[in-house]
């Protein structure tokens, strides 16, 4: 069944598992990707147009540098007819070359196109990306591997987080949702973030 939830799940499996073919289940052919990066620890092109370009940036190139990737949406899945979905995300992974650990977080802003409910646009905001020494990999990977994947409310992710000082910015960001409620889903027809409106 074609649903927004299925599209988001396909994207996460494509990126984390280095399976670009799965993006056909996530994005329209001409989908637009916007990257808003608030940290110097990682870089991406600010805009990509088309599913093939998205696959090149978020799957193929990404997979050349990182492995053991776990990305979580920190909210319940979107409703079946949602055209807009916003949620926080959490990622844990290791660098292939140095074996260093990366843990980051941010926000997804999705717009889906009915009736296929494939994503016509995605804005990814990266709030922070922390780099930890390879000696911390076991603690971080054990934590990530034990979380429900890929839908994991922040209230579930936080209690088992390793007691590592470098994780404080990440845990602080995702922890704020415990005060305001986990995730936000908007299903109103015609309600679109500015990204979709600016498509060319």
Short mmCIF file of C-alpha atoms in Angstrom, two decimals:
data_model
loop_
_atom_site.label_atom_id
_atom_site.label_comp_id
_atom_site.label_asym_id
_atom_site.label_seq_id
_atom_site.Cartn_x
_atom_site.Cartn_y
_atom_site.Cartn_z
CA UNK A 1 0.00 0.00 0.00
CA UNK A 2 1.29 3.44 -0.96
CA UNK A 3 1.37 5.65 2.13
CA UNK A 4 3.53 8.50 3.47
CA UNK A 5 4.80 6.14 6.16
CA UNK A 6 5.92 3.63 3.54
CA UNK A 7 7.74 6.37 1.60
CA UNK A 8 9.64 7.58 4.67
CA UNK A 9 10.52 4.02 5.67
CA UNK A 10 11.78 3.27 2.15
CA UNK A 11 13.99 6.37 2.27
CA UNK A 12 15.52 5.37 5.59
CA UNK A 13 16.20 1.81 4.43
CA UNK A 14 17.72 3.17 1.20
CA UNK A 15 20.06 5.60 2.96
CA UNK A 16 21.03 3.49 5.94
CA UNK A 17 21.43 0.28 3.96
CA UNK A 18 23.07 1.80 0.87
CA UNK A 19 20.21 0.65 -1.38
CA UNK A 20 19.52 3.46 -3.87
CA UNK A 21 16.94 1.39 -5.75
CA UNK A 22 14.57 1.77 -2.79
CA UNK A 23 14.26 5.50 -3.42
CA UNK A 24 11.78 4.68 -6.19
CA UNK A 25 9.42 3.83 -3.31
CA UNK A 26 10.17 7.11 -1.55
CA UNK A 27 10.42 9.99 -4.06
CA UNK A 28 8.78 11.19 -7.25
CA UNK A 29 11.05 11.35 -10.32
CA UNK A 30 11.49 15.12 -10.02
CA UNK A 31 11.53 15.40 -6.22
CA UNK A 32 13.32 18.34 -4.63
CA UNK A 33 15.74 17.98 -1.72
CA UNK A 34 16.90 20.90 0.41
CA UNK A 35 19.66 20.59 3.03
CA UNK A 36 19.85 23.12 5.86
CA UNK A 37 23.07 22.46 7.76
CA UNK A 38 23.74 24.23 11.07
CA UNK A 39 27.07 22.54 11.79
CA UNK A 40 30.50 22.48 10.17
CA UNK A 41 30.95 18.81 11.08
CA UNK A 42 29.27 17.54 7.90
CA UNK A 43 28.41 19.02 4.51
CA UNK A 44 25.90 18.43 1.72
CA UNK A 45 24.86 20.35 -1.40
CA UNK A 46 22.12 22.80 -0.41
CA UNK A 47 19.70 21.68 -3.14
CA UNK A 48 19.25 18.55 -5.29
CA UNK A 49 16.60 18.15 -8.00
CA UNK A 50 15.39 14.73 -9.08
CA UNK A 51 15.41 11.26 -7.54
CA UNK A 52 18.67 10.25 -9.25
CA UNK A 53 20.48 13.28 -7.83
CA UNK A 54 19.07 12.55 -4.37
CA UNK A 55 20.28 8.96 -4.62
CA UNK A 56 23.76 10.14 -5.58
CA UNK A 57 24.05 12.49 -2.60
CA UNK A 58 22.16 10.74 0.19
CA UNK A 59 22.89 7.11 -0.65
CA UNK A 60 25.86 6.48 -2.95
CA UNK A 61 28.23 9.20 -1.72
CA UNK A 62 26.99 8.89 1.84
CA UNK A 63 27.62 5.14 1.74
CA UNK A 64 31.19 5.69 0.63
CA UNK A 65 31.97 7.44 3.91
CA UNK A 66 29.71 5.88 6.55
CA UNK A 67 28.61 2.47 7.76
CA UNK A 68 26.62 1.02 10.68
CA UNK A 69 24.02 3.70 10.00
CA UNK A 70 20.86 3.91 12.13
CA UNK A 71 18.45 6.76 11.42
CA UNK A 72 15.32 7.15 13.52
CA UNK A 73 12.22 9.28 13.09
CA UNK A 74 11.43 10.46 16.60
CA UNK A 75 7.66 10.37 16.26
CA UNK A 76 4.81 8.07 15.29
CA UNK A 77 4.46 7.46 11.52
CA UNK A 78 2.37 9.94 9.50
CA UNK A 79 -1.27 9.22 8.84
CA UNK A 80 -2.19 7.41 5.64
CA UNK A 81 -3.46 10.52 3.85
CA UNK A 82 -0.98 13.07 5.23
CA UNK A 83 0.41 15.39 2.59
CA UNK A 84 2.83 17.06 5.02
CA UNK A 85 4.87 15.44 7.75
CA UNK A 86 7.37 17.05 10.13
CA UNK A 87 9.45 15.19 12.69
CA UNK A 88 12.78 15.21 14.45
CA UNK A 89 15.37 12.60 13.54
CA UNK A 90 18.37 10.97 15.20
CA UNK A 91 21.29 9.26 13.46
CA UNK A 92 24.18 7.15 14.76
CA UNK A 93 26.89 5.81 12.46
CA UNK A 94 30.60 5.18 12.11
CA UNK A 95 33.14 6.54 9.64
CA UNK A 96 34.56 3.88 7.35
CA UNK A 97 38.09 5.26 7.31
CA UNK A 98 38.68 6.44 10.88
CA UNK A 99 36.07 4.25 12.66
CA UNK A 100 35.05 7.41 14.54
CA UNK A 101 31.43 7.62 15.68
CA UNK A 102 29.00 10.24 14.43
CA UNK A 103 25.77 11.04 16.27
CA UNK A 104 23.53 13.79 14.95
CA UNK A 105 20.00 15.11 14.95
CA UNK A 106 17.71 17.51 13.18
CA UNK A 107 14.34 17.79 11.49
CA UNK A 108 12.60 16.37 8.43
CA UNK A 109 9.98 18.37 6.51
CA UNK A 110 8.23 16.10 4.00
CA UNK A 111 5.64 16.91 1.31
CA UNK A 112 3.85 13.99 -0.35
CA UNK A 113 2.00 13.83 -3.64
CA UNK A 114 -1.29 11.91 -3.63
CA UNK A 115 -2.40 9.43 -4.83
CA UNK A 116 1.09 7.86 -4.95
CA UNK A 117 2.09 9.50 -1.65
CA UNK A 118 5.67 9.58 -2.84
CA UNK A 119 7.64 12.55 -1.55
CA UNK A 120 7.70 15.50 -3.93
CA UNK A 121 9.98 17.46 -1.62
CA UNK A 122 12.07 16.92 1.49
CA UNK A 123 13.89 19.48 3.59
CA UNK A 124 16.50 18.03 5.95
CA UNK A 125 17.75 20.28 8.74
CA UNK A 126 20.91 19.13 10.49
CA UNK A 127 21.05 20.82 13.88
CA UNK A 128 24.19 19.17 15.24
CA UNK A 129 26.57 16.35 14.37
CA UNK A 130 28.93 15.16 17.10
CA UNK A 131 32.11 13.19 16.44
CA UNK A 132 33.21 10.68 19.07
CA UNK A 133 36.37 8.54 19.15
CA UNK A 134 36.24 4.99 17.85
CA UNK A 135 36.58 3.75 21.43
CA UNK A 136 32.98 4.85 22.02
CA UNK A 137 31.59 2.92 19.06
CA UNK A 138 30.45 -0.13 21.03
CA UNK A 139 28.44 1.93 23.52
CA UNK A 140 26.78 4.04 20.84
CA UNK A 141 26.08 1.17 18.44
CA UNK A 142 24.65 -1.02 21.20
CA UNK A 143 22.30 1.84 22.11
CA UNK A 144 21.22 2.42 18.50
CA UNK A 145 20.79 -1.27 17.72
CA UNK A 146 18.49 -1.68 20.73
CA UNK A 147 16.02 1.03 19.65
CA UNK A 148 12.87 0.35 17.60
CA UNK A 149 13.72 1.08 13.96
CA UNK A 150 12.97 3.35 12.19
CA UNK A 151 10.12 4.86 14.27
CA UNK A 152 11.34 5.65 17.76
CA UNK A 153 9.83 8.38 19.96
CA UNK A 154 12.37 10.52 21.77
CA UNK A 155 10.97 9.30 25.08
CA UNK A 156 12.10 5.80 24.10
CA UNK A 157 15.50 6.81 22.70
CA UNK A 158 16.65 9.00 25.57
CA UNK A 159 16.61 6.73 28.65
CA UNK A 160 19.16 4.25 27.28
CA UNK A 161 21.54 6.79 25.79
CA UNK A 162 25.19 6.28 26.79
CA UNK A 163 26.56 8.60 29.45
CA UNK A 164 28.98 10.36 27.11
CA UNK A 165 29.53 14.10 27.45
CA UNK A 166 29.85 14.68 23.69
CA UNK A 167 26.27 13.49 23.22
CA UNK A 168 24.84 16.33 25.31
CA UNK A 169 23.99 18.64 22.36
CA UNK A 170 22.16 15.83 20.57
CA UNK A 171 20.27 14.59 23.61
CA UNK A 172 19.38 18.14 24.58
CA UNK A 173 17.88 18.84 21.17
CA UNK A 174 15.81 15.69 20.88
CA UNK A 175 14.85 15.86 24.56
CA UNK A 176 13.01 19.14 24.16
CA UNK A 177 10.22 17.18 22.42
CA UNK A 178 9.38 15.50 25.73
CA UNK A 179 8.16 18.89 26.89
CA UNK A 180 6.26 19.84 23.74
CA UNK A 181 5.04 16.40 22.60
CA UNK A 182 6.75 13.96 20.24
CA UNK A 183 6.65 14.76 16.53
CA UNK A 184 4.14 16.79 14.60
CA UNK A 185 2.00 15.56 11.72
CA UNK A 186 0.00 17.92 9.53
CA UNK A 187 -2.54 16.34 7.22
CA UNK A 188 -4.50 19.37 6.09
CA UNK A 189 -4.95 19.51 2.32
CA UNK A 190 -3.19 22.37 0.62
CA UNK A 191 -0.88 23.10 3.56
CA UNK A 192 2.62 23.11 2.15
CA UNK A 193 5.97 24.31 3.46
CA UNK A 194 7.69 26.96 1.39
CA UNK A 195 10.03 24.40 -0.15
CA UNK A 196 7.30 22.81 -2.23
CA UNK A 197 5.95 26.18 -3.30
CA UNK A 198 9.35 27.19 -4.65
CA UNK A 199 9.79 24.21 -6.92
CA UNK A 200 10.89 24.99 -10.43
#
